[in-house]
XYZ file of C-alpha atoms in Angstrom:
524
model
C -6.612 20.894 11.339
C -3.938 23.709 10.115
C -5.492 26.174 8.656
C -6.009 27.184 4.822
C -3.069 29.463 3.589
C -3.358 31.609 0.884
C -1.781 29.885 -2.640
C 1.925 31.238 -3.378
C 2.154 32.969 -6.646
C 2.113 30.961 -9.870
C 6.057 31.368 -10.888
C 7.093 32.350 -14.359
C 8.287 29.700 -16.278
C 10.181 29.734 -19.945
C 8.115 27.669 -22.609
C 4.541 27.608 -20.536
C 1.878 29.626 -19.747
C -0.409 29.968 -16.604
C -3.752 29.112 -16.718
C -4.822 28.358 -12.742
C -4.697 27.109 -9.376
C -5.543 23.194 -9.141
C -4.609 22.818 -5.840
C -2.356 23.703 -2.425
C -0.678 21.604 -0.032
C 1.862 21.301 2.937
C 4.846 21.597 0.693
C 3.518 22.916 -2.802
C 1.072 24.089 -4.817
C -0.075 22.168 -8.283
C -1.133 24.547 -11.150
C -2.266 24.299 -14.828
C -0.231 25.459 -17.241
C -0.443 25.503 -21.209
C 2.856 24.391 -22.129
C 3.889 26.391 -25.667
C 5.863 23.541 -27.534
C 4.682 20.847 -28.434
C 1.329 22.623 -26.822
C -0.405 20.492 -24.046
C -1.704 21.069 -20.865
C 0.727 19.795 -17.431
C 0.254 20.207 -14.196
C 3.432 22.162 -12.519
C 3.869 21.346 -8.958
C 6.034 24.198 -6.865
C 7.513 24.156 -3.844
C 6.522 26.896 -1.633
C 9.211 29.604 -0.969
C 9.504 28.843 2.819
C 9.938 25.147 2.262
C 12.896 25.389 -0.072
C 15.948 24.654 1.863
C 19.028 22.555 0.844
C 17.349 18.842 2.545
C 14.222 19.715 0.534
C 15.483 20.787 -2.956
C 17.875 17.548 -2.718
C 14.063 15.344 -1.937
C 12.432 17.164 -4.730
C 15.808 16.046 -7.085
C 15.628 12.613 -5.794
C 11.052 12.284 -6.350
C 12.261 13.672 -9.702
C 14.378 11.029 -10.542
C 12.162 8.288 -8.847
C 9.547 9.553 -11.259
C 11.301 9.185 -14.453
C 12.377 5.544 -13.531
C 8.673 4.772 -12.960
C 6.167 7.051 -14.973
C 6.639 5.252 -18.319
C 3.928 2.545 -16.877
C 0.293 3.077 -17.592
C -1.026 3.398 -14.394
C 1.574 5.908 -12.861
C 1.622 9.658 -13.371
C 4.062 10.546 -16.018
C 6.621 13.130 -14.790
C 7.866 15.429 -18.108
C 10.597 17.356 -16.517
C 11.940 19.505 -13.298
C 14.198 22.499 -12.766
C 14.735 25.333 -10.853
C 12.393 28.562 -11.233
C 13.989 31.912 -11.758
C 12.887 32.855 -8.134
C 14.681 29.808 -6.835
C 11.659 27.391 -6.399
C 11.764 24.097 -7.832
C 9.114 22.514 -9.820
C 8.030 19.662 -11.474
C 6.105 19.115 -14.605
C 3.591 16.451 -14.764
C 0.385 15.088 -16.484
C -2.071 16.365 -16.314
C -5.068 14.218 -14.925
C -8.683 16.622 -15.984
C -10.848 14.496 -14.248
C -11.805 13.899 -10.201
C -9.620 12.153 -8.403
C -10.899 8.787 -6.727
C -10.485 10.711 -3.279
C -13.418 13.488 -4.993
C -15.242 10.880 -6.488
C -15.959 8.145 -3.860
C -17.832 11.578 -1.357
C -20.359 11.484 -4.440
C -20.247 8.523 -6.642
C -21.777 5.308 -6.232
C -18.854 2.716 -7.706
C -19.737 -0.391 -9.371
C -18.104 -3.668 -8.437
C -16.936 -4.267 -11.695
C -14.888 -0.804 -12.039
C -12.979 -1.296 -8.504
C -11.510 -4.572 -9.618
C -10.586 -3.308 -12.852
C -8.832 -0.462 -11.203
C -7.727 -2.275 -8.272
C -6.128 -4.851 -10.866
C -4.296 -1.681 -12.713
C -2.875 0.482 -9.631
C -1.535 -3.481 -8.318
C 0.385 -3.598 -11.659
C 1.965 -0.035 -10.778
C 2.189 -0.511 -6.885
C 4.511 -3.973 -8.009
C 6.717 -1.988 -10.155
C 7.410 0.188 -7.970
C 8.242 -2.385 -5.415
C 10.289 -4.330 -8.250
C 12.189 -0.732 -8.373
C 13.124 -0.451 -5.184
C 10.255 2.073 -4.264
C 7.291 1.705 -1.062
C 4.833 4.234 -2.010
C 3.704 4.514 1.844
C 0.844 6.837 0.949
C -1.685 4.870 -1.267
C -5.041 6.488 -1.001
C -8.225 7.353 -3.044
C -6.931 11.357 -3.637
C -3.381 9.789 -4.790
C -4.826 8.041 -7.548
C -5.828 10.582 -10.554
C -7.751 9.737 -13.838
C -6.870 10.657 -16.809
C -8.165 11.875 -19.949
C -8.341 7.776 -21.115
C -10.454 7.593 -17.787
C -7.382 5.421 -16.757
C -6.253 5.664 -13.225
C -2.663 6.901 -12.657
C -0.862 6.310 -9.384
C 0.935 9.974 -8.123
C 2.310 11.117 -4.823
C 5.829 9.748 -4.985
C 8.928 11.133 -2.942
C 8.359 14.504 -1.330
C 8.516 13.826 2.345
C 11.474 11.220 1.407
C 15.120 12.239 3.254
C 18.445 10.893 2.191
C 20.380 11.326 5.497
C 21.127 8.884 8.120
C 17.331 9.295 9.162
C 14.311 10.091 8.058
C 13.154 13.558 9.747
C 9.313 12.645 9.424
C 7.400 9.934 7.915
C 4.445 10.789 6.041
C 0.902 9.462 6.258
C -2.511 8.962 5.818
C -4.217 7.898 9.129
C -7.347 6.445 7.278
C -5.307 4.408 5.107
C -2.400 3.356 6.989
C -1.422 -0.049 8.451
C -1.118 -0.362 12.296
C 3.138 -0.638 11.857
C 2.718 2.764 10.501
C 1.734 3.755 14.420
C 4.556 1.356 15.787
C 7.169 2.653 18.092
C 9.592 2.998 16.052
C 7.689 3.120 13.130
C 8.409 0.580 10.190
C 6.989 -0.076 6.302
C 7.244 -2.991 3.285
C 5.484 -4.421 0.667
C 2.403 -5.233 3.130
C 2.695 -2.170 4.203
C 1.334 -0.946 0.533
C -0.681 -3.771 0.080
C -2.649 -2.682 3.448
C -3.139 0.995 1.868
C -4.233 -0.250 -1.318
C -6.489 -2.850 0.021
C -8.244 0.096 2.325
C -8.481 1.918 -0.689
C -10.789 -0.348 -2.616
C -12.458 -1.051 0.553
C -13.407 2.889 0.484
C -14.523 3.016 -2.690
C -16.957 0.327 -2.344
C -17.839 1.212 0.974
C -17.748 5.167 0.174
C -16.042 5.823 3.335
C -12.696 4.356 5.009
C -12.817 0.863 6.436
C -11.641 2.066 9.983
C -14.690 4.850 9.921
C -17.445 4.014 12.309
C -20.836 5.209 10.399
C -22.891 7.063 13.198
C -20.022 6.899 15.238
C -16.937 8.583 16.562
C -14.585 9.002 13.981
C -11.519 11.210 15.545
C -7.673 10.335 14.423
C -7.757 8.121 17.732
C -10.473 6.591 17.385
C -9.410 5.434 13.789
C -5.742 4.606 14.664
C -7.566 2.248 17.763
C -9.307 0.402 15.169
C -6.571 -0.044 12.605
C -4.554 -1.761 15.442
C -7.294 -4.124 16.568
C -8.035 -4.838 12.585
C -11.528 -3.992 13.523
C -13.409 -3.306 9.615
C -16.498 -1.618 9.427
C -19.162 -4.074 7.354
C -19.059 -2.972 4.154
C -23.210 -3.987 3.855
C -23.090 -3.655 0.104
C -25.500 -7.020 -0.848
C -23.318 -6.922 -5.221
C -20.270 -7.274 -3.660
C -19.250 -11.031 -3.337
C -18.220 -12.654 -0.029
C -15.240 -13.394 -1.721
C -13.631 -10.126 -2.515
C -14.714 -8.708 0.466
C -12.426 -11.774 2.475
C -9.779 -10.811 0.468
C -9.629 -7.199 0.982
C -10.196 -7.752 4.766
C -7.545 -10.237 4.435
C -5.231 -7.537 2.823
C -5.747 -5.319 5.801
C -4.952 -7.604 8.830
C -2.906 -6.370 11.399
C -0.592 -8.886 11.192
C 1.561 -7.888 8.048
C 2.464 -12.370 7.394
C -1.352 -12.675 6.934
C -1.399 -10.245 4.180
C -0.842 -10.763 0.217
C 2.914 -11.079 0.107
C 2.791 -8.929 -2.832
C 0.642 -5.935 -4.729
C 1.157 -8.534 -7.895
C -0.877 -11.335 -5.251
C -3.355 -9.097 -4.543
C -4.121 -8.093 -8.161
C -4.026 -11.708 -9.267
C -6.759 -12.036 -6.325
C -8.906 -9.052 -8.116
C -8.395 -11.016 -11.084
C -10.026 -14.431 -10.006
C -12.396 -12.481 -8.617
C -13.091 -10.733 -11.823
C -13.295 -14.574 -13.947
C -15.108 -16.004 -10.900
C -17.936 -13.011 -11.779
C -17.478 -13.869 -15.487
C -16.219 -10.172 -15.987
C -13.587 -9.472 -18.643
C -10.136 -9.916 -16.577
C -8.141 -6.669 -16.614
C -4.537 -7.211 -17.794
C -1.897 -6.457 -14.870
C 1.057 -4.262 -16.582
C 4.421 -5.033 -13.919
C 7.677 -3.687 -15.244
C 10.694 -5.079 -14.344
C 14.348 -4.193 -14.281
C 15.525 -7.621 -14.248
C 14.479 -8.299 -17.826
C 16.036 -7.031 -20.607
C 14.766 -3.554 -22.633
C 12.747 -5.528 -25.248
C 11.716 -8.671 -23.004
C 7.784 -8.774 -22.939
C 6.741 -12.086 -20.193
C 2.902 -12.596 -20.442
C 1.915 -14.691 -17.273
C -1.527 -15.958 -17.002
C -2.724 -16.832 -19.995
C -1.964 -12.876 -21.339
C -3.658 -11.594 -17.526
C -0.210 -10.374 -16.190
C 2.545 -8.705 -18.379
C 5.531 -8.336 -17.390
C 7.894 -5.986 -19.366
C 11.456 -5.051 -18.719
C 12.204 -1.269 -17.424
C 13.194 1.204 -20.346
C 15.845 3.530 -18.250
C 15.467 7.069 -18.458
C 18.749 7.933 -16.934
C 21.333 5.653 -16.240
C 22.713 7.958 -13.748
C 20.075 8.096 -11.462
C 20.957 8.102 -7.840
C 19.614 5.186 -5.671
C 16.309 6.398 -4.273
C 16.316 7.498 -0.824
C 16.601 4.384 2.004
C 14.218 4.652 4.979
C 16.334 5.024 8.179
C 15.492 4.448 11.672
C 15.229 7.196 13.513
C 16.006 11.319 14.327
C 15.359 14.175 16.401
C 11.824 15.178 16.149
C 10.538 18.683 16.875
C 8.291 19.129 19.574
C 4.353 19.428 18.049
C 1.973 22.615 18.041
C -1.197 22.123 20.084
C -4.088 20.466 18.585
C -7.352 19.621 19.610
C -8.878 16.497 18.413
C -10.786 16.285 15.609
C -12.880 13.900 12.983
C -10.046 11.903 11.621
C -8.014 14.261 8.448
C -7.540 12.242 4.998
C -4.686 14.545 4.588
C -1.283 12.884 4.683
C 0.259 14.070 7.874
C 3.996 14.744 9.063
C 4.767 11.636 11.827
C 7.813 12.894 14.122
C 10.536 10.638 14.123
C 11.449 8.640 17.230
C 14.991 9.384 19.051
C 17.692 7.270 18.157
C 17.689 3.771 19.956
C 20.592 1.772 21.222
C 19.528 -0.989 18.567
C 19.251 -1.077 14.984
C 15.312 -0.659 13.996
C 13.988 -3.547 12.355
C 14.307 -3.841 8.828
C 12.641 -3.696 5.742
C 11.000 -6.911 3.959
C 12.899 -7.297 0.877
C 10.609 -8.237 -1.947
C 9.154 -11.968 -2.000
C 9.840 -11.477 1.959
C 7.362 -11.647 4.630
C 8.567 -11.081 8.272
C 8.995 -14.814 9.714
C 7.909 -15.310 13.890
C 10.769 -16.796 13.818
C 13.307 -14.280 12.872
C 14.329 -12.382 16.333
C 15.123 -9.251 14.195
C 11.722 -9.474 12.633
C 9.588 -6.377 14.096
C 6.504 -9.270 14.198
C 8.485 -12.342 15.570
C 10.021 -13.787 18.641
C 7.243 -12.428 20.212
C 3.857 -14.068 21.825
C 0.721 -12.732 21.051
C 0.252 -11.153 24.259
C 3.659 -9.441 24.030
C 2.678 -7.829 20.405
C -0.711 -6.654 21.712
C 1.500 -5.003 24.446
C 4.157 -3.581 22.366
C 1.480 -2.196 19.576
C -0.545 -0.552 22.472
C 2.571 0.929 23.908
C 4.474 1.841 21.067
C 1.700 3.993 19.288
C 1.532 6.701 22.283
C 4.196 8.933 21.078
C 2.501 8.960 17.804
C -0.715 9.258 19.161
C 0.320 12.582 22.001
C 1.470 13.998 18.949
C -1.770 13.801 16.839
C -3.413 15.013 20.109
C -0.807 17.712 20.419
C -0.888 18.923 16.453
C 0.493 16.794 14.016
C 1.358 19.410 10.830
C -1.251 18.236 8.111
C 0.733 18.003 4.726
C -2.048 17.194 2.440
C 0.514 17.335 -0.428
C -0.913 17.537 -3.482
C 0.792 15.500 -6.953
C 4.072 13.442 -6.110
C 4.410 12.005 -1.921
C 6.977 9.329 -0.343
C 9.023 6.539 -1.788
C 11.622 4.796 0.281
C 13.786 2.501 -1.136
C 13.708 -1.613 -0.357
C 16.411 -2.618 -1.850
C 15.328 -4.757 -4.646
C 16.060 -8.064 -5.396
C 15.188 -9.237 -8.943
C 15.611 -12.603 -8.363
C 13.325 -12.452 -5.023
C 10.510 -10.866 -6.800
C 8.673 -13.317 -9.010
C 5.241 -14.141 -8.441
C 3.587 -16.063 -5.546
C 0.605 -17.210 -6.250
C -1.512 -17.981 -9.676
C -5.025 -17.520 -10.404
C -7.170 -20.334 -11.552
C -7.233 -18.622 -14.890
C -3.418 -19.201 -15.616
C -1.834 -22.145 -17.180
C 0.255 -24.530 -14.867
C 3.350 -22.596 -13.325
C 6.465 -23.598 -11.214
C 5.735 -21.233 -8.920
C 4.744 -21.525 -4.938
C 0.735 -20.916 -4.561
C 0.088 -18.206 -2.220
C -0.873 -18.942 1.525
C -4.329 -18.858 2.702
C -6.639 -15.807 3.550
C -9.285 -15.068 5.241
C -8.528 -17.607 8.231
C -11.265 -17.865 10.768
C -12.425 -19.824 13.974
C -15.410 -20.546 15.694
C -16.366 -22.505 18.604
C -18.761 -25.354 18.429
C -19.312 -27.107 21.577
C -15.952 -28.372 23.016
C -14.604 -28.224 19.571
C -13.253 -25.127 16.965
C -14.017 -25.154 13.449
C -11.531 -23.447 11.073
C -12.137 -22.089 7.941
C -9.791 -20.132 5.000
C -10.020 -19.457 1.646
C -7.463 -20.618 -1.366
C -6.803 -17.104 -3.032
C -5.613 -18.759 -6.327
C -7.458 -22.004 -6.556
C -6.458 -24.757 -9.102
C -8.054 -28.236 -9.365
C -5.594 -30.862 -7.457
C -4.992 -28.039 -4.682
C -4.898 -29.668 -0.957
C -4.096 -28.478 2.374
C -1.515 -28.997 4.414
C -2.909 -28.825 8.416
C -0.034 -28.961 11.659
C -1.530 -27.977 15.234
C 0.141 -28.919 18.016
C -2.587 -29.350 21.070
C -1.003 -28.334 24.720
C -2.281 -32.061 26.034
C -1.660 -34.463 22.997
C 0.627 -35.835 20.001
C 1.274 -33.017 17.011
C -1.528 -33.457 14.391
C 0.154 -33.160 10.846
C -2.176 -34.266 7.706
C -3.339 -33.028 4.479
C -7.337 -32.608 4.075
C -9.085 -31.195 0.221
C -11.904 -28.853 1.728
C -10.824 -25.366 3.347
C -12.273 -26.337 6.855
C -11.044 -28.124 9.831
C -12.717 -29.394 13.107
C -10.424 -29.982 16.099
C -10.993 -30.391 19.614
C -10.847 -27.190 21.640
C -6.807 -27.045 23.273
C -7.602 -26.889 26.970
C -5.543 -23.986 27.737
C -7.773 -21.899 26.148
C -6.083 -21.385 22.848
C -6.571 -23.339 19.585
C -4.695 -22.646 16.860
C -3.666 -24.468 13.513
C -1.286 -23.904 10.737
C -2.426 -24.237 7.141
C -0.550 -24.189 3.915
C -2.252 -24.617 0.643
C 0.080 -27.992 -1.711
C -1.006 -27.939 -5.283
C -0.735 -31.427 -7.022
C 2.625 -30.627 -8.940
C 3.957 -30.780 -5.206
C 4.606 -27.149 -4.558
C 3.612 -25.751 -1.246
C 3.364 -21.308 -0.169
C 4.166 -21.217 3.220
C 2.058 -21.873 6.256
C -0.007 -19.319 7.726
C -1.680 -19.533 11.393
C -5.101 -18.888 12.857
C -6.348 -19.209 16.818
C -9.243 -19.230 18.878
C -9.424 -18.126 22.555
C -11.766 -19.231 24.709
């Protein structure tokens, strides 16, 4: 781990007034000021001297502008303005947040299953506007989500690490938190890709440690990146927390990004069953959207989702920053390894490839096996288990070799995803809401296990309403396609003799819509 450097001196800035440090990172330091009119206190974020050049002052602009799209929802850090300090350092004023962060607070506190949905449901809302914007966070995790003075949790960390060239000169992350594409050769991120970090994250706070952490065990940045790319969980052996939201968070971090909620807005309607199936009060979702006009307020779910159209701060505002494929990356320090950092770290970028990388989901998209130019399809299992173990050794010499730790502190990485308005209305409705005209969401939580000469399979229906049935295909190696619909969430079918079982379900609801199939299989 890099050593601890000595804070750079608190600039002087017209109209506030230092009070103290609050905290140091890679890139910048965060510190309190009182600001003199109208009199509050913010938290000013400054880039350190040596890290101003023209790339960086040009990220810091764009994060800026990201910001003031998105900080006018509840559960994202509100951003109050940025310029240039008279020693040339830029800075940005923020909110300030008094209280621990959720990356202090799950070391010591004991969190209640009631206060992790509610929160889980809120930071979904602002994860799906962001997504709805354009925006991947890429670097959800417990010490990027503040609290503030409302004890409301606010979302920060956006942009910093973000280049607007051709390609991206490093990709941030947080090893404990990231999915396995995040180690992929090259390297690749979309919705699921949030939805994986903010699923961990709730996992962590229930299980007051990271889901990839071992208890007792080894627990070094390779040991940890190993287990993210086998999906192997540590039990979270908490006897209040129901079988159901822990399938659903597991099911939110499986490696395979088409078996994950399609959407942060999914995953918080999930929360939100949960939350009625526990006879908790629901917690209202807040998801702005640009596609609606100004005034347009949508209430989904019986008044459980809200949907609200985007108030503009700037009409001018250049497009966020798109993630490119690839760049020159500078050849890493020495490192020794170490227990796994919860630090966001610098990932080199790969070297330029012959091919175009693959791209990103747009939102409502999932990666389809079928797509060739999918980075998850045309592919056997075998040959992903190959690629994924081959791809991550770049990434993984250069943790061993001395990744830079950036544990940036306030506003982190965005990349754009080029939005779709019309591709980004909801999948999938909780048994609480009304009947929609929307697709249900696909199953979760798909399992097999062998019985005899026979496999059982078993999922869950993540937004259950009465009428719902299943749609079953398997196509056995020795025998006729099997293609039925069944009403319980279990199957038993005869074990495929070459070894490998497997069976498509997709949930049909009774007004005749159907989500999309998802697959499960069984070797032995």
């Amino acid at each position: 781990m890099s050593p601890r450097r000595a804070p750079s001196q608190p600039p002087v800035l017209p109209g506030y007034e230092h009070r103290r440090l609050l905290g140091s990172g890679g890139f910048a330091d965060v510190f309190l000021y009182e600001q003199v009119l109208p009199s509050r206190p913010v938290a000013v974020k400054v880039l350190l001297t040596e890290a101003v050049d023209r790339d960086v002052v040009e990220h810091f602009r764009q994060e800026a502008n990201v910001m003031a799209q998105l900080s006018s929802h509840p559960s994202i850090v509100t951003i109050y303005g940025a310029a240039v300090s008279d020693d040339g350092r830029p800075y940005l004023v923020m909110e300030y947040c008094p209280r621990p962060n959720l990356g202090v607070r799950y070391r010591s506190d004991r969190f209640s299953v009631s206060e992790v949905l509610a929160l889980g449901v809120q930071i979904a809302g602002a994860v799906e506007t962001a997504h709805r914007a354009g925006v991947l966070h890429r670097d959800i995790k417990p010490a990027n989500i503040l609290v503030t003075a409302y004890n409301r949790p606010a979302l920060t960390d956006f942009g910093i690490a973000t280049t607007t060239g051709e390609a991206d000169v490093a990709a941030g992350m947080s090893i404990p938190w990231s999915p396995p594409e995040a180690f992929a050769e090259p390297a690749w991120s979309g919705r699921e890709s949030d939805v994986f970090s903010l699923g961990s994250t709730l996992y962590t706070l229930l299980a007051g440690r990271s889901p990839f952490e071992l208890p007792g065990g080894s627990n070094t940045s390779l040991d940890v990146i190993s287990r993210i790319e086998r999906g192997e969980v540590a039990p979270l052996a908490r006897s209040d927390v129901p079988a159901s939201l822990e399938a659903l968070l597991r099911s939110s971090m499986e490696t395979d990004p088409r078996r994950r909620f399609s959407s942060a807005q999914a995953l918080g309607r999930a929360l939100q069953q949960v939350e009625a199936e526990m006879s908790l009060s629901v917690t209202q979702m807040d998801v702005l959207d640009d596609s609606l006009p100004v005034d347009a307020v949508d209430d989904e779910d019986g008044g459980a989702t809200r949907i609200r159209g985007v108030v503009e701060i700037d009409p001018h505002v250049d497009d966020p920053p798109r993630l490119a494929t690839s760049a020159p990356a500078p050849p890493p320090p020495t490192y020794a390894a170490a227990m796994v950092s919860e630090a966001t770290v610098l990932r080199p970028s790969q070297q330029p490839a012959a091919a175009p990388g693959p791209p990103i989901p747009r939102p409502g998209e999932l990666p389809v096996a079928a797509d060739p130019e999918s980075p998850w399809g045309a592919a056997s299992a075998q040959a992903q288990a190959t690629r994924r173990k081959r791809s991550r050794t770049p990434l993984v010499a250069a943790i061993a070799a001395g990744v830079v730790l950036v544990a940036v502190v306030g506003i982190g990485i965005v990349v754009s995803i080029g939005a779709d308005p019309q591709a980004t209305q909801p999948s999938s409705t909780p048994t609480i809401a009304p009947p929609d005209a929307t697709a249900p969401s696909p199953p979760i939580a798909m399992a097999g296990a062998a019985e005899g000469d026979q496999v059982r399979f078993t999922w869950t229906n993540p937004s259950a309403q009465d009428g719902d049935e299943f749609a079953i295909r398997s196509e056995p190696s020795d025998g006729d396609p099997i293609i039925q619909t069944i009403q319980e969430a279990e199957i038993l079918l005869p074990a495929d003799p070459d070894g490998r079982t497997c069976v498509s379900v997709a949930v049909q609801r009774a007004n005749g819509l159907q989500s999309t199939y998802r697959e499960v299989c069984l070797d032995g």
